[in-house]
Amino acid sequence: MPEINQNGAVKFLFTLAFLTATAVSLPSSPDRFLRSASTYLRLPDEPQEYEELRQPLPSDQLTPSCSHVLLRHSFANTINRPPFTTPYSPPSSCTSPPWSFVVLDLRAASSGDQYDRISGLWLGGVELLRTSTAEPSPSGIFWNVRKDVSRYSSLFMRSDLNVTMMLENIVNDVYTGIYHINVTLIFYEFNHIASNLKINNRLGFVESQRRDQTPADLIIPIGAGGNRGFWFMIENPTETYSKRIQIPSNTRQIVLELYVSFHGNDEFWYSNPPNSYIKTNNLATGRGNGAYREVFVKIDGRYVGSEVPFPVIFTGGINPLFWEPVVAIGAFNLPSYDMDLTPFLGLLLDGKSHEFAFGVNDGISYWLVDANLHLWLDHGSSNVEAGSRLYDSPSRHMERQEKFEQLDGSFRVEAEVISEYDGWVRSCKGNLTTMVKSMFKVDSLVRFEKNGTYKRVEQRVKTERIVEVTSESGKPVNRFVHQRTYPLTVITSTFRGLTKDTYMLVTNVSHALNETHSDGEASTQVYNRQDSEGWMEVEDHNVLAGEASTRQSLSYIDEFSCYSHTIDAANGEITQDSSSDSCTSSSSSELNTLNETLVLNK
Ligand SMILES: *[C@@H]1O[C@H](CO)[C@@H](O)[C@H](O)[C@H]1NC(C)=O
Ligand SMILES: *[C@@H]1O[C@H](CO)[C@@H](O)[C@H](O)[C@H]1NC(C)=O
Ligand SMILES: *[C@@H]1O[C@H](CO)[C@@H](O)[C@H](O)[C@H]1NC(C)=O
Ligand SMILES: *[C@@H]1O[C@H](CO)[C@@H](O)[C@H](O)[C@H]1NC(C)=O
Ligand SMILES: *[C@@H]1O[C@H](CO)[C@@H](O)[C@H](O)[C@H]1NC(C)=O
Ligand SMILES: *[C@@H]1O[C@H](CO)[C@@H](O)[C@H](O)[C@H]1NC(C)=O
Ligand SMILES: *[C@@H]1O[C@H](CO)[C@@H](O)[C@H](O)[C@H]1NC(C)=O
C-alpha cells in the first residue's frame, strides 16, 4: 500500500514509475466507482456540504413572496419501484400570478456508502429538473440545487397535477446511503423585486435575465406513461420512442425542450472505442459503438433536429475523488436543449395528432430521454394559419478514421450537421416568418497507447442555433443566437496494483461549458471550466485510496454585470474560494469581442 500522508501523491507517483504497464485483464476505463470508507484520510466530524458552481440567479438576493413545498421524501431501496408521486396544489398564500420568477429549490442529504443516482422531477409529466446525487460519506453530506423554473409558470397555477420524482436507489448491507430530498418552489413577484433592487442595485442583472421570452401559455410533455418515470429508456440505436400529440389550433410559437442523460454502457459514450477494436482484442466490455452520439427528434418520421449532449460526469465517474465537494459541471442540474419548432406549425396545425419520436444514433443501453413542448397561443383567435416551406433533411458530413494494432491505436470522428427550416405563422402578431438555422460540429479522438493502458479522449463540440423572425414585408422582428462549446479531455493511465486484485488509475480530466446568448440587443456569456487531476487505487469498483484536486472557474458577463468565481478543492476539501461581481476591464473587453462576434455573424 502506498503511504498516505501529505506527500502521498509524490511518493506514490514515484513508485508508479517502477510499475510495468502490462494490461492483463485490466478493466476498461473510464468507469464508475464507489468511494469506500477507507478512502478518507480524515473523516469530517460533521456532515459536509457539496455544491455545483453556477452563476447566481437574479432572485438569489431577493425576498420571496412565498414558498411552497412540492415534496419531502426519503429514497431508500426504490429500485424497480414506481416513482414517488404526490398531488400538487397551487400556492395559496401567494398573490396572484403571473409570478416574475419561480425558483425550484432542492435540498438533499445522505450518509453511508452509495453510488451516484440519476433522478428526474416532473409536474404533470413535464420535466422540471434532471439531477444526479453525490456519493455520500459515512459522516454525511448535503447539498442544495436552485434552478430558475419561471419558464414553467403556466403549470404552477394548475391544481389537477401530480408531482413525481424518480430516484432509483439500492439499499442493502453494502449500499447504505438513503437519499433524503426536499423540493420547494419559491415565488418572487415583480414589485417585491423592484423594491429590493433599489437596495442592491442589480436591476440590470435582473432585467437581462428577464428579457428571455415570457413563459409559454401551455406546456405539453412528451414522455412515457409514468409508472417508471416519465422518461423513455432508450437501449439501442434501432429503437425510437414516440407519443402522439395534438397541438392546439391557436398555437403561434412552439419550442421543444429536450432532457437527456446517459448511463450504463453509454455513461462515458464519448470515450467508447469502435466495436472492431473490442472484437479484435477480445475485450469483455460492452462499451462500444465508437465515441459519437446524437439524440434526434422526429415528427411523423421526419427529422426535425438533434443534439450532441454536453458530457455530464456523475459523481462516481472517472475518479470520484475529483467531485468532492465540488461536483462536475451539470451534475446537479443537467442542461436541457431547446429546439424552436415554429417553422413546422404548417404541418402541426391541422387539428390532427402527430407523432413526436426520439432516438439515439449509435446509442447503447441506456439513455433517459423526454421533452416538454412549450406552446405560445394566440388568445385573440381560435385559429392560427401557418405554412411550412418544403425542406431538405439536414446536410450531414461525417468522417470516421480508425487505426489500431492490438490494443494501441486511435479513433477519430469528425461530424458536421447543418439544418435550416422556415415557415410562416399568421396570428394576432401579424404574419411572421421564423427561420431556424442550427449547426453542430464535433471532433472526437480516442487514443490508446502503452498496450491499451494509456487512454486519451478528446472531444470538441460546437453548437449554434439562430432563430430569425421577420415580418411579412421582410423586416427583421427578432433574432436570437445561442452558441455552446464544450471541450473535454480525459486521460487515464492504468497500472497494475500493489496486490493482485487491485489496480491504479492516474487520471486527468479537463472540461468546460461555454455558452453565449444574444437577442440582437444584448449578449450574455457564461464560461465554466474544471480541471482535475489525481490517482486512485481500486479494487473491483471500490476506491481504496487516492488523492485528487479540482480547480474550477466560472465567469458570467452581460452588458450590466459580471460575476466570476474560482474554487480549488483538494482531497475532499475546499482550499481556495473567491468570487467577485465587479467588472474588470478585461471582462468588458471580452464582452465587446463577444458582441462583435455576434454582430459579425448577422
Ligand atoms: C499487451 O496486453 C495483452 C493483453 O492484455 C498481453 O497479452 C500482452 O502480453 C501485452 N503486451 C505487452 C508487450 O505487454
Ligand atoms: C426536509 O425538511 C424537513 C422539515 O423541515 C427537515 O427536517 C429536513 O431536515 C429537511 N431535509 C433536507 C434534506 O433538507
Ligand atoms: C395522481 O396520482 C394518483 C396516485 O398515483 C393517481 O391516482 C391520479 O390519477 C394521478 N392524477 C393525475 C392527474 O395524474
Ligand atoms: C404570410 O407570409 C408568407 C411569406 O411572407 C406568405 O407566403 C403567406 O402567404 C402569408 N400568409 C398569409 C395568410 O397571408
Ligand atoms: C495531468 O495534469 C497535470 C497538471 O496539469 C500535468 O502535469 C500532467 O502532465 C498531466 N498528465 C497527463 C498524463 O497528461
Ligand atoms: C466562448 O465562446 C465564444 C463564442 O463562441 C468565443 O468567442 C470565446 O472565445 C469562447 N471562450 C473561451 C474561453 O473559449
Ligand atoms: C452590443 O452591440 C449592440 C449593437 O448591435 C450595441 O447597441 C450594444 O451597445 C453593444 N453592447 C456592448 C456591451 O458593447
Short mmCIF file of N, CA, C and O in Angstrom, two decimals, residues 473-541:
data_model
loop_
_atom_site.label_atom_id
_atom_site.label_comp_id
_atom_site.label_asym_id
_atom_site.label_seq_id
_atom_site.Cartn_x
_atom_site.Cartn_y
_atom_site.Cartn_z
N SER A 473 -43.32 42.01 -44.61
CA SER A 473 -42.60 42.87 -45.54
C SER A 473 -41.09 42.59 -45.51
O SER A 473 -40.31 43.29 -46.14
N GLY A 474 -40.69 41.56 -44.74
CA GLY A 474 -39.28 41.19 -44.72
C GLY A 474 -38.47 41.94 -43.67
O GLY A 474 -37.25 41.79 -43.59
N LYS A 475 -39.15 42.73 -42.85
CA LYS A 475 -38.46 43.49 -41.82
C LYS A 475 -38.08 42.59 -40.65
O LYS A 475 -38.92 41.83 -40.17
N PRO A 476 -36.82 42.64 -40.17
CA PRO A 476 -36.46 41.78 -39.04
C PRO A 476 -37.21 42.17 -37.77
O PRO A 476 -37.34 43.36 -37.47
N VAL A 477 -37.75 41.21 -37.06
CA VAL A 477 -38.50 41.46 -35.84
C VAL A 477 -37.69 41.02 -34.62
O VAL A 477 -37.65 41.70 -33.61
N ASN A 478 -37.02 39.92 -34.77
CA ASN A 478 -36.29 39.33 -33.65
C ASN A 478 -35.15 38.47 -34.19
O ASN A 478 -35.29 37.87 -35.26
N ARG A 479 -34.09 38.39 -33.42
CA ARG A 479 -33.03 37.49 -33.83
C ARG A 479 -32.33 36.98 -32.57
O ARG A 479 -31.87 37.77 -31.76
N PHE A 480 -32.30 35.67 -32.39
CA PHE A 480 -31.64 35.07 -31.24
C PHE A 480 -30.50 34.20 -31.74
O PHE A 480 -30.66 33.47 -32.72
N VAL A 481 -29.38 34.31 -31.09
CA VAL A 481 -28.26 33.43 -31.41
C VAL A 481 -27.84 32.74 -30.12
O VAL A 481 -27.66 33.39 -29.09
N HIS A 482 -27.74 31.45 -30.17
CA HIS A 482 -27.32 30.70 -28.99
C HIS A 482 -26.19 29.76 -29.39
O HIS A 482 -26.34 28.95 -30.29
N GLN A 483 -25.04 29.96 -28.73
CA GLN A 483 -23.89 29.12 -29.07
C GLN A 483 -23.42 28.40 -27.82
O GLN A 483 -23.44 28.96 -26.72
N ARG A 484 -23.00 27.16 -28.02
CA ARG A 484 -22.42 26.43 -26.91
C ARG A 484 -21.17 25.73 -27.43
O ARG A 484 -21.20 25.15 -28.52
N THR A 485 -20.08 25.78 -26.67
CA THR A 485 -18.96 24.91 -27.00
C THR A 485 -18.63 24.11 -25.75
O THR A 485 -18.74 24.63 -24.63
N TYR A 486 -18.29 22.84 -25.95
CA TYR A 486 -17.88 22.06 -24.81
C TYR A 486 -16.71 21.16 -25.12
O TYR A 486 -16.88 20.06 -25.64
N PRO A 487 -15.52 21.64 -24.78
CA PRO A 487 -14.33 20.81 -24.93
C PRO A 487 -14.16 19.87 -23.74
O PRO A 487 -14.49 20.23 -22.61
N LEU A 488 -13.66 18.69 -24.01
CA LEU A 488 -13.45 17.69 -22.95
C LEU A 488 -12.17 16.92 -23.22
O LEU A 488 -11.93 16.50 -24.35
N THR A 489 -11.33 16.76 -22.20
CA THR A 489 -10.15 15.90 -22.32
C THR A 489 -10.13 14.97 -21.11
O THR A 489 -10.27 15.44 -19.98
N VAL A 490 -10.02 13.70 -21.36
CA VAL A 490 -9.91 12.72 -20.27
C VAL A 490 -8.69 11.85 -20.56
O VAL A 490 -8.60 11.25 -21.62
N ILE A 491 -7.76 11.82 -19.62
CA ILE A 491 -6.57 10.98 -19.80
C ILE A 491 -6.51 10.00 -18.65
O ILE A 491 -6.58 10.39 -17.48
N THR A 492 -6.44 8.71 -18.96
CA THR A 492 -6.31 7.74 -17.87
C THR A 492 -5.15 6.80 -18.16
O THR A 492 -5.00 6.30 -19.27
N SER A 493 -4.34 6.59 -17.13
CA SER A 493 -3.28 5.59 -17.20
C SER A 493 -3.60 4.53 -16.17
O SER A 493 -3.83 4.85 -15.00
N THR A 494 -3.63 3.30 -16.62
CA THR A 494 -3.97 2.21 -15.71
C THR A 494 -2.71 1.42 -15.40
O THR A 494 -1.94 1.09 -16.30
N PHE A 495 -2.49 1.13 -14.12
CA PHE A 495 -1.32 0.36 -13.70
C PHE A 495 -1.80 -0.79 -12.84
O PHE A 495 -2.80 -0.68 -12.15
N ARG A 496 -1.01 -1.84 -12.89
CA ARG A 496 -1.31 -2.94 -12.00
C ARG A 496 -1.11 -2.50 -10.56
O ARG A 496 -0.20 -1.72 -10.28
N GLY A 497 -1.93 -2.99 -9.69
CA GLY A 497 -1.86 -2.55 -8.29
C GLY A 497 -0.76 -3.26 -7.53
O GLY A 497 -0.03 -4.09 -8.07
N LEU A 498 -0.66 -2.91 -6.27
CA LEU A 498 0.38 -3.48 -5.44
C LEU A 498 -0.01 -4.87 -4.95
O LEU A 498 0.84 -5.64 -4.51
N THR A 499 -1.31 -5.17 -4.98
CA THR A 499 -1.70 -6.55 -4.72
C THR A 499 -2.40 -7.06 -5.96
O THR A 499 -2.74 -6.29 -6.85
N LYS A 500 -2.66 -8.35 -6.00
CA LYS A 500 -3.11 -8.96 -7.24
C LYS A 500 -4.52 -8.51 -7.65
O LYS A 500 -4.83 -8.46 -8.83
N ASP A 501 -5.35 -8.12 -6.70
CA ASP A 501 -6.72 -7.73 -7.04
C ASP A 501 -6.91 -6.23 -7.25
O ASP A 501 -8.03 -5.78 -7.46
N THR A 502 -5.85 -5.47 -7.12
CA THR A 502 -6.04 -4.03 -7.22
C THR A 502 -5.34 -3.47 -8.45
O THR A 502 -4.47 -4.11 -9.02
N TYR A 503 -5.80 -2.32 -8.84
CA TYR A 503 -5.08 -1.58 -9.88
C TYR A 503 -5.12 -0.09 -9.57
O TYR A 503 -5.84 0.34 -8.68
N MET A 504 -4.30 0.65 -10.29
CA MET A 504 -4.16 2.08 -10.06
C MET A 504 -4.62 2.83 -11.29
O MET A 504 -4.30 2.43 -12.41
N LEU A 505 -5.27 3.92 -11.07
CA LEU A 505 -5.65 4.79 -12.18
C LEU A 505 -5.10 6.18 -11.91
O LEU A 505 -5.36 6.74 -10.84
N VAL A 506 -4.34 6.69 -12.85
CA VAL A 506 -3.87 8.07 -12.76
C VAL A 506 -4.61 8.83 -13.84
O VAL A 506 -4.58 8.44 -15.01
N THR A 507 -5.33 9.88 -13.45
CA THR A 507 -6.30 10.47 -14.37
C THR A 507 -6.25 12.00 -14.38
O THR A 507 -6.08 12.62 -13.33
N ASN A 508 -6.41 12.55 -15.54
CA ASN A 508 -6.64 14.00 -15.71
C ASN A 508 -7.95 14.20 -16.44
O ASN A 508 -8.21 13.52 -17.44
N VAL A 509 -8.74 15.13 -15.97
CA VAL A 509 -9.96 15.48 -16.69
C VAL A 509 -10.01 17.00 -16.80
O VAL A 509 -9.75 17.71 -15.83
N SER A 510 -10.33 17.46 -17.98
CA SER A 510 -10.47 18.90 -18.16
C SER A 510 -11.67 19.11 -19.05
O SER A 510 -11.77 18.51 -20.11
N HIS A 511 -12.62 19.91 -18.60
CA HIS A 511 -13.78 20.16 -19.45
C HIS A 511 -14.37 21.54 -19.17
O HIS A 511 -14.06 22.16 -18.15
N ALA A 512 -15.18 22.01 -20.10
CA ALA A 512 -15.74 23.35 -19.97
C ALA A 512 -17.07 23.41 -20.69
O ALA A 512 -17.36 22.60 -21.57
N LEU A 513 -17.88 24.37 -20.26
CA LEU A 513 -19.12 24.68 -20.96
C LEU A 513 -19.11 26.19 -21.19
O LEU A 513 -19.08 26.97 -20.25
N ASN A 514 -19.07 26.54 -22.46
CA ASN A 514 -19.01 27.96 -22.83
C ASN A 514 -20.28 28.27 -23.59
O ASN A 514 -20.53 27.72 -24.64
N GLU A 515 -21.08 29.15 -23.03
CA GLU A 515 -22.40 29.41 -23.60
C GLU A 515 -22.57 30.89 -23.86
O GLU A 515 -22.35 31.70 -22.97
N THR A 516 -22.95 31.25 -25.05
CA THR A 516 -23.27 32.65 -25.31
C THR A 516 -24.66 32.75 -25.90
O THR A 516 -25.12 31.86 -26.61
N HIS A 517 -25.30 33.85 -25.54
CA HIS A 517 -26.67 34.02 -25.96
C HIS A 517 -26.84 35.47 -26.35
O HIS A 517 -26.39 36.36 -25.63
N SER A 518 -27.44 35.72 -27.48
CA SER A 518 -27.66 37.10 -27.87
C SER A 518 -29.05 37.24 -28.45
O SER A 518 -29.54 36.36 -29.14
N ASP A 519 -29.70 38.36 -28.12
CA ASP A 519 -31.03 38.57 -28.68
C ASP A 519 -31.02 39.80 -29.59
O ASP A 519 -32.03 40.44 -29.79
N GLY A 520 -29.86 40.10 -30.13
CA GLY A 520 -29.79 41.22 -31.05
C GLY A 520 -29.35 42.50 -30.37
O GLY A 520 -28.50 43.22 -30.87
N GLU A 521 -29.90 42.77 -29.18
CA GLU A 521 -29.52 43.99 -28.48
C GLU A 521 -28.47 43.71 -27.43
O GLU A 521 -27.66 44.55 -27.09
N ALA A 522 -28.52 42.55 -26.87
CA ALA A 522 -27.69 42.26 -25.73
C ALA A 522 -27.17 40.84 -25.79
O ALA A 522 -27.78 39.97 -26.40
N SER A 523 -26.03 40.65 -25.13
CA SER A 523 -25.43 39.32 -25.12
C SER A 523 -25.09 38.92 -23.71
O SER A 523 -24.77 39.76 -22.88
N THR A 524 -25.13 37.64 -23.46
CA THR A 524 -24.61 37.14 -22.19
C THR A 524 -23.65 36.01 -22.52
O THR A 524 -23.79 35.32 -23.53
N GLN A 525 -22.66 35.85 -21.67
CA GLN A 525 -21.74 34.75 -21.85
C GLN A 525 -21.45 34.10 -20.51
O GLN A 525 -21.20 34.78 -19.52
N VAL A 526 -21.50 32.78 -20.49
CA VAL A 526 -21.13 32.03 -19.29
C VAL A 526 -20.04 31.07 -19.68
O VAL A 526 -20.18 30.31 -20.65
N TYR A 527 -18.95 31.13 -18.97
CA TYR A 527 -17.84 30.21 -19.23
C TYR A 527 -17.53 29.48 -17.94
O TYR A 527 -17.24 30.08 -16.91
N ASN A 528 -17.61 28.17 -17.98
CA ASN A 528 -17.48 27.35 -16.78
C ASN A 528 -16.49 26.24 -17.08
O ASN A 528 -16.68 25.49 -18.04
N ARG A 529 -15.43 26.15 -16.30
CA ARG A 529 -14.37 25.21 -16.65
C ARG A 529 -13.84 24.48 -15.41
O ARG A 529 -13.72 25.08 -14.35
N GLN A 530 -13.53 23.22 -15.57
CA GLN A 530 -12.96 22.43 -14.48
C GLN A 530 -11.73 21.67 -14.96
O GLN A 530 -11.75 21.10 -16.05
N ASP A 531 -10.70 21.65 -14.12
CA ASP A 531 -9.51 20.85 -14.40
C ASP A 531 -9.22 20.00 -13.18
O ASP A 531 -9.08 20.54 -12.08
N SER A 532 -9.13 18.70 -13.39
CA SER A 532 -8.93 17.80 -12.26
C SER A 532 -7.76 16.88 -12.54
O SER A 532 -7.53 16.49 -13.69
N GLU A 533 -7.03 16.52 -11.49
CA GLU A 533 -6.00 15.51 -11.65
C GLU A 533 -5.88 14.71 -10.37
O GLU A 533 -6.18 15.22 -9.28
N GLY A 534 -5.46 13.47 -10.51
CA GLY A 534 -5.30 12.67 -9.31
C GLY A 534 -5.08 11.21 -9.63
O GLY A 534 -5.01 10.82 -10.80
N TRP A 535 -4.96 10.41 -8.60
CA TRP A 535 -4.77 8.98 -8.77
C TRP A 535 -5.67 8.26 -7.78
O TRP A 535 -6.11 8.85 -6.79
N MET A 536 -5.93 7.02 -8.06
CA MET A 536 -6.66 6.23 -7.07
C MET A 536 -6.28 4.75 -7.20
O MET A 536 -5.89 4.29 -8.28
N GLU A 537 -6.39 4.06 -6.10
CA GLU A 537 -6.18 2.62 -6.07
C GLU A 537 -7.56 1.99 -5.96
O GLU A 537 -8.36 2.40 -5.12
N VAL A 538 -7.81 1.01 -6.83
CA VAL A 538 -9.15 0.48 -6.96
C VAL A 538 -9.16 -1.04 -6.85
O VAL A 538 -8.26 -1.71 -7.33
N GLU A 539 -10.16 -1.55 -6.18
CA GLU A 539 -10.40 -2.98 -6.18
C GLU A 539 -11.84 -3.18 -6.62
O GLU A 539 -12.75 -2.63 -6.01
N ASP A 540 -12.03 -3.94 -7.69
CA ASP A 540 -13.34 -4.04 -8.33
C ASP A 540 -13.79 -2.60 -8.66
O ASP A 540 -13.14 -1.93 -9.44
N HIS A 541 -14.89 -2.12 -8.07
CA HIS A 541 -15.27 -0.74 -8.34
C HIS A 541 -15.13 0.14 -7.11
O HIS A 541 -15.65 1.24 -7.06
#
